Tab-separated table of C-alpha atoms and ligand atoms in Angstrom:
chain	number	residue	atom	x	y	z
A	1	MET	CA	16.409	-26.310	1.782
A	2	ALA	CA	15.683	-22.778	0.650
A	3	MET	CA	12.100	-22.176	-0.439
A	4	LYS	CA	11.749	-20.354	-3.774
A	5	ILE	CA	8.302	-18.803	-4.144
A	6	LEU	CA	6.840	-17.373	-7.327
A	7	SER	CA	4.427	-14.613	-6.309
A	8	ILE	CA	1.732	-12.781	-8.242
A	9	GLU	CA	-0.053	-9.474	-7.532
A	10	SER	CA	-2.977	-8.209	-9.657
A	11	SER	CA	-5.372	-6.613	-7.150
A	12	CYS	CA	-5.578	-3.166	-8.745
A	13	ASP	CA	-3.681	-1.530	-11.597
A	14	GLU	CA	-0.278	-3.170	-11.362
A	15	THR	CA	0.492	-6.579	-12.876
A	16	ALA	CA	3.395	-7.923	-10.869
A	17	ALA	CA	5.395	-11.123	-10.381
A	18	ALA	CA	8.440	-11.907	-8.247
A	19	VAL	CA	10.649	-14.749	-7.108
A	20	VAL	CA	11.519	-14.552	-3.400
A	21	VAL	CA	13.662	-16.983	-1.396
A	22	ASP	CA	12.726	-17.856	2.198
A	23	GLY	CA	10.581	-14.747	2.575
A	24	GLN	CA	13.676	-12.535	2.542
A	25	GLU	CA	15.770	-12.468	-0.575
A	26	ILE	CA	14.341	-10.965	-3.776
A	27	LEU	CA	15.625	-12.750	-6.907
A	28	SER	CA	13.339	-10.745	-9.195
A	29	ASN	CA	10.518	-8.220	-8.794
A	30	ILE	CA	8.727	-7.195	-12.001
A	31	VAL	CA	5.957	-4.588	-12.032
A	32	ALA	CA	3.972	-3.637	-15.159
A	33	SER	CA	2.046	-0.480	-14.338
A	34	GLN	CA	-1.270	0.320	-16.031
A	35	VAL	CA	-1.109	4.004	-15.018
A	36	PRO	CA	-0.850	5.240	-18.663
A	37	ILE	CA	-4.041	3.295	-19.511
A	38	HIS	CA	-6.107	4.767	-16.639
A	39	ARG	CA	-4.609	8.275	-16.616
A	40	LYS	CA	-7.004	9.790	-19.131
A	41	TYR	CA	-9.981	8.666	-17.002
A	42	GLY	CA	-8.474	10.157	-13.815
A	43	GLY	CA	-8.774	6.857	-11.927
A	44	VAL	CA	-8.711	3.075	-12.302
A	45	VAL	CA	-11.370	1.682	-14.682
A	46	PRO	CA	-12.024	-1.885	-13.405
A	47	GLU	CA	-12.897	-3.469	-16.752
A	48	LEU	CA	-9.803	-2.004	-18.445
A	49	ALA	CA	-7.714	-3.159	-15.495
A	50	SER	CA	-8.745	-6.813	-15.743
A	51	ARG	CA	-8.241	-6.860	-19.513
A	52	SER	CA	-4.769	-5.360	-19.136
A	53	HIS	CA	-3.879	-7.944	-16.479
A	54	VAL	CA	-4.821	-10.723	-18.926
A	55	GLU	CA	-2.471	-9.226	-21.526
A	56	ALA	CA	0.432	-8.525	-19.173
A	57	ILE	CA	0.481	-11.445	-16.775
A	58	LEU	CA	2.298	-14.107	-18.827
A	59	PRO	CA	5.085	-11.802	-20.097
A	60	VAL	CA	5.521	-10.460	-16.533
A	61	LEU	CA	5.758	-14.010	-15.128
A	62	ASP	CA	8.262	-15.010	-17.819
A	63	GLU	CA	10.409	-11.978	-17.042
A	64	ALA	CA	10.301	-12.662	-13.287
A	65	CYS	CA	11.526	-16.253	-13.842
A	66	ARG	CA	14.141	-15.139	-16.401
A	67	GLN	CA	15.626	-12.442	-14.135
A	68	ALA	CA	15.632	-14.853	-11.184
A	69	GLY	CA	17.396	-17.461	-13.345
A	70	LYS	CA	14.792	-20.037	-12.264
A	71	GLU	CA	12.727	-22.179	-14.573
A	72	LEU	CA	9.162	-22.818	-13.443
A	73	ALA	CA	10.035	-26.437	-12.657
A	74	ARG	CA	12.582	-25.272	-10.036
A	75	LEU	CA	10.056	-23.292	-7.982
A	76	ASP	CA	8.743	-24.666	-4.698
A	77	ALA	CA	5.426	-22.821	-4.242
A	78	ILE	CA	3.191	-20.046	-5.548
A	79	ALA	CA	1.675	-17.135	-3.591
A	80	VAL	CA	-1.052	-14.944	-5.046
A	81	THR	CA	-3.020	-11.911	-3.839
A	82	GLN	CA	-6.528	-13.108	-2.976
A	83	GLY	CA	-8.055	-9.786	-1.824
A	84	PRO	CA	-9.067	-7.135	-1.043
A	85	GLY	CA	-9.094	-5.514	-4.481
A	86	LEU	CA	-10.991	-5.439	-7.777
A	87	THR	CA	-12.598	-8.863	-8.217
A	88	GLY	CA	-12.018	-9.080	-11.990
A	89	SER	CA	-8.367	-8.122	-11.555
A	90	LEU	CA	-7.773	-10.498	-8.654
A	91	LEU	CA	-9.291	-13.396	-10.611
A	92	VAL	CA	-6.683	-13.043	-13.361
A	93	GLY	CA	-3.804	-13.604	-10.913
A	94	ILE	CA	-5.681	-16.355	-9.086
A	95	ALA	CA	-6.511	-18.272	-12.289
A	96	VAL	CA	-2.868	-18.189	-13.387
A	97	ALA	CA	-1.572	-19.160	-9.923
A	98	LYS	CA	-3.986	-22.092	-9.631
A	99	SER	CA	-3.263	-23.423	-13.118
A	100	LEU	CA	0.508	-23.153	-12.725
A	101	ALA	CA	0.567	-24.720	-9.275
A	102	TYR	CA	-1.736	-27.520	-10.413
A	103	VAL	CA	0.383	-28.318	-13.471
A	104	LEU	CA	3.664	-28.099	-11.538
A	105	GLY	CA	2.264	-30.094	-8.608
A	106	ILE	CA	3.417	-27.532	-6.021
A	107	PRO	CA	1.492	-25.876	-3.138
A	108	TRP	CA	-0.080	-22.436	-3.467
A	109	VAL	CA	-1.475	-19.969	-1.029
A	110	GLY	CA	-3.745	-16.913	-1.106
A	111	VAL	CA	-2.420	-13.715	0.462
A	112	ASN	CA	-4.315	-10.740	1.884
A	113	HIS	CA	-3.113	-7.564	0.118
A	114	ILE	CA	-2.884	-5.627	3.402
A	115	HIS	CA	-0.798	-8.414	4.992
A	116	ALA	CA	1.394	-8.315	1.898
A	117	HIS	CA	1.989	-4.550	2.252
A	118	ILE	CA	2.923	-5.080	5.920
A	119	SER	CA	5.227	-7.980	4.941
A	120	SER	CA	7.252	-5.619	2.725
A	121	ILE	CA	8.898	-4.460	5.961
A	122	PHE	CA	10.460	-7.923	6.502
A	123	LEU	CA	12.442	-7.560	3.278
A	124	GLU	CA	14.220	-4.426	4.382
A	125	ALA	CA	14.074	-4.415	8.180
A	126	SER	CA	13.986	-8.026	9.245
A	127	THR	CA	15.259	-6.798	12.614
A	128	ILE	CA	11.896	-5.204	13.420
A	129	GLU	CA	10.588	-6.426	16.757
A	130	PHE	CA	7.137	-7.871	17.438
A	131	PRO	CA	4.603	-6.733	18.344
A	132	PHE	CA	4.766	-3.673	16.091
A	133	LEU	CA	2.214	-1.206	14.829
A	134	ALA	CA	1.693	-1.031	11.075
A	135	LEU	CA	0.236	2.010	9.355
A	136	VAL	CA	-0.947	0.944	5.896
A	137	VAL	CA	-1.387	4.036	3.718
A	138	SER	CA	-2.183	3.551	0.055
A	139	GLY	CA	-4.621	4.526	-2.667
A	140	GLY	CA	-7.197	2.089	-1.325
A	141	HIS	CA	-6.409	1.776	2.399
A	142	THR	CA	-5.569	3.706	5.534
A	143	SER	CA	-5.422	1.304	8.461
A	144	LEU	CA	-3.689	0.855	11.800
A	145	ILE	CA	-2.842	-2.760	12.496
A	146	ARG	CA	-1.234	-4.509	15.454
A	147	VAL	CA	1.223	-7.072	14.086
A	148	GLU	CA	1.738	-9.934	16.572
A	149	ASN	CA	3.866	-12.107	14.313
A	150	HIS	CA	4.405	-12.760	10.590
A	151	THR	CA	0.827	-13.958	10.080
A	152	ARG	CA	-1.242	-12.713	13.003
A	153	MET	CA	-2.427	-9.135	12.512
A	154	VAL	CA	-5.265	-7.298	14.260
A	155	LEU	CA	-7.086	-4.306	12.761
A	156	LEU	CA	-7.246	-1.393	15.266
A	157	GLY	CA	-8.675	1.390	13.115
A	158	LYS	CA	-9.223	2.472	9.528
A	159	THR	CA	-10.533	5.300	7.437
A	160	ARG	CA	-14.266	5.928	7.578
A	161	ASP	CA	-14.291	7.479	4.096
A	162	ASP	CA	-11.437	8.192	1.673
A	163	ALA	CA	-8.039	6.512	1.867
A	164	ALA	CA	-5.069	8.867	2.336
A	165	GLY	CA	-3.734	8.150	-1.175
A	166	GLU	CA	-7.202	8.670	-2.616
A	167	ALA	CA	-7.318	12.113	-0.955
A	168	PHE	CA	-3.886	12.946	-2.450
A	169	ASP	CA	-5.082	11.840	-5.898
A	170	LYS	CA	-8.397	13.723	-5.736
A	171	VAL	CA	-6.809	16.985	-4.553
A	172	ALA	CA	-4.048	16.663	-7.171
A	173	LYS	CA	-6.632	16.192	-9.911
A	174	LYS	CA	-8.583	19.237	-8.721
A	175	ILE	CA	-5.530	21.498	-8.801
A	176	GLY	CA	-4.543	20.214	-12.237
A	177	LEU	CA	-1.622	17.967	-11.309
A	178	GLY	CA	-2.791	14.838	-13.184
A	179	TYR	CA	-3.272	11.256	-11.976
A	180	PRO	CA	-2.062	9.704	-9.743
A	181	GLY	CA	-0.944	12.912	-8.088
A	182	GLY	CA	0.514	11.870	-4.708
A	183	GLN	CA	4.083	12.053	-5.943
A	184	THR	CA	3.538	15.469	-7.596
A	185	ILE	CA	1.998	16.971	-4.436
A	186	ASP	CA	5.004	15.588	-2.544
A	187	ARG	CA	7.435	17.294	-4.948
A	188	LEU	CA	5.624	20.640	-5.147
A	189	GLY	CA	4.827	20.647	-1.434
A	190	ARG	CA	8.555	20.679	-0.614
A	191	GLU	CA	8.767	24.218	-2.013
A	192	GLY	CA	5.499	25.500	-0.539
A	193	ASP	CA	4.506	27.065	2.781
A	194	ARG	CA	3.024	24.368	5.042
A	195	THR	CA	1.323	26.976	7.201
A	196	ALA	CA	-0.174	29.017	4.324
A	197	ILE	CA	-3.698	27.549	4.589
A	198	PRO	CA	-5.083	26.163	7.877
A	199	PHE	CA	-6.880	23.087	6.488
A	200	PRO	CA	-8.831	21.064	9.116
A	201	ARG	CA	-7.537	17.925	10.847
A	202	ALA	CA	-10.322	15.422	11.625
A	203	LEU	CA	-9.479	13.673	14.869
A	204	LEU	CA	-12.922	12.059	15.473
A	205	ASP	CA	-13.880	10.969	19.009
A	206	PRO	CA	-11.116	10.997	21.635
A	207	GLY	CA	-9.318	7.679	21.632
A	208	SER	CA	-10.658	6.633	18.219
A	209	LEU	CA	-8.064	5.059	15.953
A	210	ASP	CA	-10.166	5.656	12.845
A	211	PHE	CA	-9.360	8.260	10.205
A	212	SER	CA	-11.448	10.580	8.058
A	213	PHE	CA	-10.117	12.496	5.053
A	214	SER	CA	-13.305	13.606	3.309
A	215	GLY	CA	-13.634	16.827	5.373
A	216	LEU	CA	-10.110	17.832	4.437
A	217	LYS	CA	-10.783	17.083	0.772
A	218	THR	CA	-13.979	19.218	0.899
A	219	ALA	CA	-12.083	22.052	2.632
A	220	VAL	CA	-9.561	22.073	-0.217
A	221	LEU	CA	-12.429	22.182	-2.752
A	222	HIS	CA	-14.086	25.105	-0.881
A	223	TYR	CA	-10.774	26.934	-0.816
A	224	LEU	CA	-10.402	26.439	-4.571
A	225	ASN	CA	-13.975	27.651	-5.246
A	226	LYS	CA	-13.344	30.813	-3.222
A	227	ASN	CA	-10.090	31.601	-4.953
A	228	GLU	CA	-9.446	32.554	-8.546
A	229	GLU	CA	-9.660	30.038	-11.388
A	230	ASN	CA	-6.078	30.267	-12.518
A	231	LEU	CA	-3.882	29.327	-9.627
A	232	SER	CA	-0.339	30.633	-9.641
A	233	ARG	CA	2.592	28.238	-9.314
A	234	GLU	CA	3.157	29.574	-5.801
A	235	GLN	CA	-0.477	28.990	-4.774
A	236	ILE	CA	-0.316	25.400	-6.049
A	237	ARG	CA	2.841	24.838	-3.999
A	238	ASP	CA	1.193	26.296	-0.882
A	239	ILE	CA	-2.001	24.256	-1.304
A	240	SER	CA	0.117	21.107	-1.824
A	241	ALA	CA	2.264	21.805	1.243
A	242	SER	CA	-0.687	22.755	3.492
A	243	PHE	CA	-2.838	19.805	2.407
A	244	GLN	CA	0.049	17.353	2.779
A	245	GLU	CA	0.857	18.682	6.241
A	246	ALA	CA	-2.760	18.148	7.355
A	247	VAL	CA	-2.729	14.510	6.139
A	248	VAL	CA	0.644	13.817	7.750
A	249	ASP	CA	-0.451	15.452	11.039
A	250	MET	CA	-3.423	13.093	11.295
A	251	LEU	CA	-1.348	10.028	10.408
A	252	VAL	CA	1.452	10.837	12.870
A	253	LEU	CA	-0.924	11.636	15.708
A	254	LYS	CA	-3.033	8.470	15.387
A	255	ALA	CA	-0.112	6.129	14.688
A	256	PHE	CA	1.840	7.211	17.781
A	257	GLN	CA	-1.364	7.238	19.858
A	258	ALA	CA	-1.976	3.616	18.763
A	259	ALA	CA	1.639	2.558	19.373
A	260	ARG	CA	1.493	3.953	22.935
A	261	LYS	CA	-1.936	2.492	23.659
A	262	GLU	CA	-0.882	-0.944	22.391
A	263	SER	CA	2.659	-0.751	23.833
A	264	THR	CA	4.137	-1.870	20.522
A	265	ARG	CA	7.908	-1.955	20.062
A	266	ALA	CA	8.066	-0.216	16.699
A	267	ILE	CA	6.049	1.441	13.949
A	268	ALA	CA	6.167	0.350	10.293
A	269	ILE	CA	4.691	2.602	7.609
A	270	VAL	CA	3.861	0.768	4.386
A	271	GLY	CA	1.857	1.288	1.149
A	272	GLY	CA	2.228	3.834	-1.670
A	273	VAL	CA	1.815	6.942	0.516
A	274	ALA	CA	4.775	5.742	2.643
A	275	CYS	CA	6.918	7.033	-0.270
A	276	ASN	CA	5.961	10.579	0.761
A	277	SER	CA	9.043	12.540	1.797
A	278	ARG	CA	7.316	14.824	4.336
A	279	LEU	CA	5.622	11.787	5.930
A	280	ARG	CA	9.015	10.053	6.264
A	281	GLU	CA	10.581	13.171	7.746
A	282	ARG	CA	7.807	13.720	10.320
A	283	PHE	CA	7.585	10.051	11.379
A	284	SER	CA	11.373	9.761	11.719
A	285	CYS	CA	11.456	12.930	13.809
A	286	GLU	CA	8.582	11.846	16.076
A	287	GLY	CA	10.177	8.377	16.370
A	288	ALA	CA	13.435	9.913	17.585
A	289	VAL	CA	11.619	12.120	20.115
A	290	SER	CA	9.381	9.344	21.461
A	291	GLY	CA	11.979	6.562	21.415
A	292	ILE	CA	9.715	4.321	19.302
A	293	PRO	CA	11.727	2.993	16.324
A	294	VAL	CA	10.131	3.815	12.947
A	295	HIS	CA	10.661	1.622	9.859
A	296	PHE	CA	9.838	2.183	6.167
A	297	PRO	CA	10.340	-0.178	3.214
A	298	PRO	CA	12.362	1.349	0.347
A	299	PRO	CA	9.989	3.289	-2.003
A	300	ALA	CA	9.945	0.561	-4.706
A	301	LEU	CA	8.516	-1.869	-2.143
A	302	CYS	CA	5.929	0.625	-0.812
A	303	THR	CA	3.841	0.728	-3.986
A	304	ASP	CA	2.112	-2.433	-5.230
A	305	ASN	CA	4.550	-5.232	-6.037
A	306	ALA	CA	4.709	-9.019	-5.902
A	307	ALA	CA	7.822	-9.416	-3.713
A	308	MET	CA	5.762	-8.485	-0.649
A	309	VAL	CA	3.228	-11.176	-1.624
A	310	GLY	CA	6.053	-13.723	-1.732
A	311	VAL	CA	7.106	-12.790	1.814
A	312	ALA	CA	3.570	-13.059	3.214
A	313	GLY	CA	3.053	-16.328	1.304
A	314	PHE	CA	6.264	-17.825	2.694
A	315	HIS	CA	5.177	-17.245	6.295
A	316	LEU	CA	1.679	-18.635	5.663
A	317	LEU	CA	3.075	-21.774	4.024
A	318	ALA	CA	5.567	-22.174	6.880
A	319	ARG	CA	2.594	-22.229	9.274
A	320	GLY	CA	0.792	-24.881	7.261
A	321	PHE	CA	-1.614	-22.727	5.258
A	322	SER	CA	-2.260	-23.600	1.630
A	323	ALA	CA	-5.094	-23.224	-0.854
A	324	ASN	CA	-7.116	-25.706	-2.876
A	325	LEU	CA	-8.873	-25.460	-6.232
A	326	SER	CA	-11.984	-23.889	-4.701
A	327	MET	CA	-9.993	-20.751	-3.732
A	328	ASN	CA	-11.799	-17.578	-4.790
A	329	ALA	CA	-11.142	-13.819	-4.825
A	330	TYR	CA	-12.534	-11.599	-2.078
A	331	SER	CA	-13.006	-7.902	-2.662
A	332	ARG	CA	-13.171	-6.553	0.918
A	333	TYR	CA	-10.957	-6.526	3.975
A	334	GLY	CA	-12.129	-8.481	6.993
A	335	MET	CA	-12.925	-11.706	5.154
A	336	ASP	CA	-9.427	-12.982	5.576
A	337	PRO	CA	-9.430	-16.782	5.342
A	338	ASN	CA	-5.737	-16.818	6.286
A	339	GLU	CA	-6.203	-15.178	9.686
A	340	ALA	CA	-3.990	-17.239	11.962
B	401	KG4	O1	0.172	0.997	-2.567
B	401	KG4	P1	-0.209	1.609	-3.856
B	401	KG4	O2	0.727	1.429	-5.030
B	401	KG4	O3	-1.593	1.090	-4.362
B	401	KG4	C1	-2.662	0.741	-3.537
B	401	KG4	O4	-2.664	-0.385	-2.975
B	401	KG4	O5	-3.559	1.611	-3.443
B	401	KG4	O6	-0.453	3.179	-3.560
B	401	KG4	C2	-0.778	4.101	-4.563
B	401	KG4	C3	-1.063	5.448	-3.899
B	401	KG4	C4	-1.615	6.489	-4.859
B	401	KG4	O7	-2.750	7.093	-4.257
B	401	KG4	C5	-0.457	7.508	-4.966
B	401	KG4	O8	-0.876	8.829	-5.229
B	401	KG4	C6	0.184	7.385	-3.609
B	401	KG4	O9	0.127	5.988	-3.307
B	401	KG4	N1	1.573	7.862	-3.587
B	401	KG4	C7	1.976	8.937	-2.884
B	401	KG4	C8	3.356	9.109	-3.156
B	401	KG4	N2	3.749	8.108	-4.004
B	401	KG4	C9	2.634	7.359	-4.261
B	401	KG4	N3	1.297	9.771	-2.061
B	401	KG4	C10	1.974	10.771	-1.497
B	401	KG4	N4	3.295	11.000	-1.708
B	401	KG4	C11	4.023	10.195	-2.520
B	401	KG4	N5	5.335	10.422	-2.720
B	402	ZN	ZN1	-1.635	-1.821	-2.389
């Protein structure tokens, strides 16, 4: 019997719900973005985020069931993001998941947001071989993870300061490109000169699989302070291209270093920054040269969504994990109660 899971994601500024069958087939995948609400503040305001989740969650759930053609009573289980993320935002999804599952008398399970991002790769590239190396690059995370199977994942390294997406957003804001600016830097960077400004690449101690992006961010700020106030279109393109190249250089170097060290069979790049076109180009090229297959989810599954939560939830339930009414949100990575 196919297992139809209703999944919910509300860890940051996207209210999302999906219906996924057997951890593979997406019947619906609805995302209500709060970006317009947070844009004028230049970043996510936690209190506004939780209030917006409360307003959006029921219409988003209704739409996910409607598009999937499944009434609530025909669903087999519920999966919900448990953490890491903003506690107030997470609690909205968790409260709804618990109540629905309790009323419907079906099992439910809490999903780690990082595991969910990694699980997005099973929707598109279910042929990926274990063990593989996952690079999770988003607005909140930059981590290298060894993926043993669908539920067992080991953290190898992470950023010591800013996340890659955070660095994109902060630099974009500083050069007047609005929020969130990752996509705009990507677009403008395509027309700029990647070698125009030699921004630094922080490689940390030899062999370290950690990242650091704060030095690069500061170097961009210094460069801007030294140069004139009104940047020309061409200068903005060159800064975008040079900054982006520095980020991608660090990601490529560490990811392939980790894949070799861990003898993994493939590399999966997931999370919002995995939409970046230069990152995709460089990883694909390095993959071809090194003979290590490189996989990306399609862009719509890279940014926060609930379909990936449904995939992770399916594999946890299949291994006997489920939650009870005492389930709570957790805001930080490393407190994963689902670690198999
Ligand atoms: O995964 P995601 O939706 O949310 C988190 O879990 O953080 O990622 C959002 C991040 C933002 O920082 C955004 O600027 C970045 O992903 N992003 C990009 C691109 N598209 C989104 N960064 C670089 N290039 C892109 N094309
Ligand atoms: Zn995310």
